[in-house]
């Protein structure tokens, strides 16, 4: 797989005894997903580094070697202890693991001619215990190297159009290799294949049920924290709240400290809401650090989006450093808790600002020192977002909290656009060109470009045809919006010079609160994954601002689709927003991601 693991976190198995299956991690993006799939079968599986000595794995009933981004043809690639292959423990190599098996046992691996990426069809060429109940399957491939000659004792058990040896086995030694990924959803028979391996071949027995997950994590927390206490910088997001609550349960409220920094860049009533949730959870040591004035001062006069982000990141660092010093969190009695989840630990495809996302929490010198000396607990690093929500439900984090949409760390600051100079909106044959710069992604690069406004309400055709055609054809824009309603003619509108101010943030907060109230009442909230409401300094006369609605659906934030609102509802909402004196127009973003990012900055 293409994405290397940045940091590998391993679920500590000591709490419930020895895992039956161990997944050896060769750096693949999906390593933890394999372990998760095995646990879903009811068998306890963990993840360990690929070079774990065979002697430490002697009690396992089976070993799975994961896929990884390396090439066995290059020196220094991740490797396994060869003694594993003589230990009579069944081994399943997946993708890179398949190639590693071939290489270790005397087969041959070579650079493929064209690689094989995406969906393929597996033809079963030979009966095999791994195929029990299967005659073939849609599979998912992602490889360039390929096994070109079998090791002694092996036979080909499956092939695809491109890979002659897509699967191989030596049933006598219980060694199996598959070039494809059974753990991903696109491999239709994937779970069946893992089941055949885990139960049929390894003879594992059911020993894991989801209800053991929370006690296991809590035990791990107690083991790591020992006699010390834990402090968290909580964001009000799902991950840090669930991680915090797990610590609260494991250690008791007197040993868990939560700090929430109110940057003044929050949505309306966010701080009281977060405070009430933490009270409901039983937090006794929870402080809100009010830092609105500091953040606004740091942002004063800035218009450039990346400069705004930087200023916020730096301000976070200052506030955190101050809290660390005044509360003495750096003395040996404390360790840092964080809500890092598994996808945060892998490098993301380059478009999401994973570095920036982590900046707020990781860059403070004191925190860096805590991390380097291992004084950190991250109870959720083995889990995906949906599992974190499930865990949250299990430990009774209120549903109103778990169901919340993601909200960016820099808050409303990146939804309140600024401009350094006045400029007119111009009428073009394609629509009205608004000279405000919003961010987009083309390939891996972020670019700031203008916005094209169509002078009518949003339609499906605009989203599917007009917007992509315009963003493809014009190099000066990366977004297209539709006009839902305005006070006056768009041709008379202009952009004015504007920076972040309390006044503008209040207008945005009000508009955002109107939208949220409408979404909750109409049920639209459940149709969208996220719904940024953006303020742009575009208007005329007394009304100097416009509101952009950006409802999208996404699975992981990496790509996003525009979600359209039912016209009657949109009309009502537009009317409510235009009733705000400062608001001149309401627009609807018609741009999928890519080319438009979810946020406007
Ligand atoms: P974009 O705008 O890049 O956003 O399509 C993808 C997802 O990431 C969120 N986002 C952030 N989250 N700190 C965060 O915690 C940030 O700096 C940040 N920037 C974007 C965004 O809300 C969306 O869910």
Coordinates of C-alpha atoms and ligand atoms in Angstrom, one line a residue, residues 309 351-353 356-357 360 406-410 414-415 446 529-530 557 593 597-599, ligand 1:
X309 CA -3.7 29.4 10.6
X351 CA -4.3 17.0 0.9
X352 CA -5.6 17.0 4.4
X353 CA -3.4 19.2 6.5
X356 CA -1.6 21.5 10.9
X357 CA -4.2 19.4 12.5
X360 CA -2.1 22.6 18.2
X406 CA -16.3 17.4 12.7
X407 CA -15.2 21.0 13.4
X408 CA -11.7 22.3 12.5
X409 CA -9.3 23.2 15.3
X410 CA -8.8 26.8 14.0
X414 CA -11.0 29.7 8.7
X415 CA -14.7 30.3 7.9
X446 CA -3.5 23.7 -2.3
X529 CA -21.3 14.9 7.1
X530 CA -20.3 18.4 7.7
X557 CA -13.0 14.2 4.8
X593 CA -13.9 18.0 -3.3
X597 CA -11.8 21.7 -0.2
X598 CA -14.5 21.3 2.4
X599 CA -13.4 24.5 4.2
Ligands
LIG1 P1 -10.5 20.4 3.8 O1 -10.9 21.8 4.0 O2 -9.0 20.2 3.7 O3 -10.9 19.7 5.2 O4 -11.2 19.6 2.8 C1 -11.0 18.3 5.4 C2 -11.4 18.1 6.9 O5 -10.4 18.6 7.8 C3 -11.0 19.6 8.6 N1 -9.9 20.6 8.9 C4 -9.3 20.7 10.0 N2 -9.4 20.1 11.2 N3 -7.7 21.4 12.1 C5 -8.6 20.5 12.2 O6 -8.8 19.9 13.3 C6 -7.5 22.1 10.9 O7 -6.6 23.0 10.8 C7 -8.3 21.7 9.8 N4 -8.5 22.2 8.5 C8 -9.5 21.4 8.0 C9 -12.2 20.1 7.9 O8 -13.2 20.7 8.8 C10 -12.7 18.8 7.2 O9 -13.5 18.1 8.1

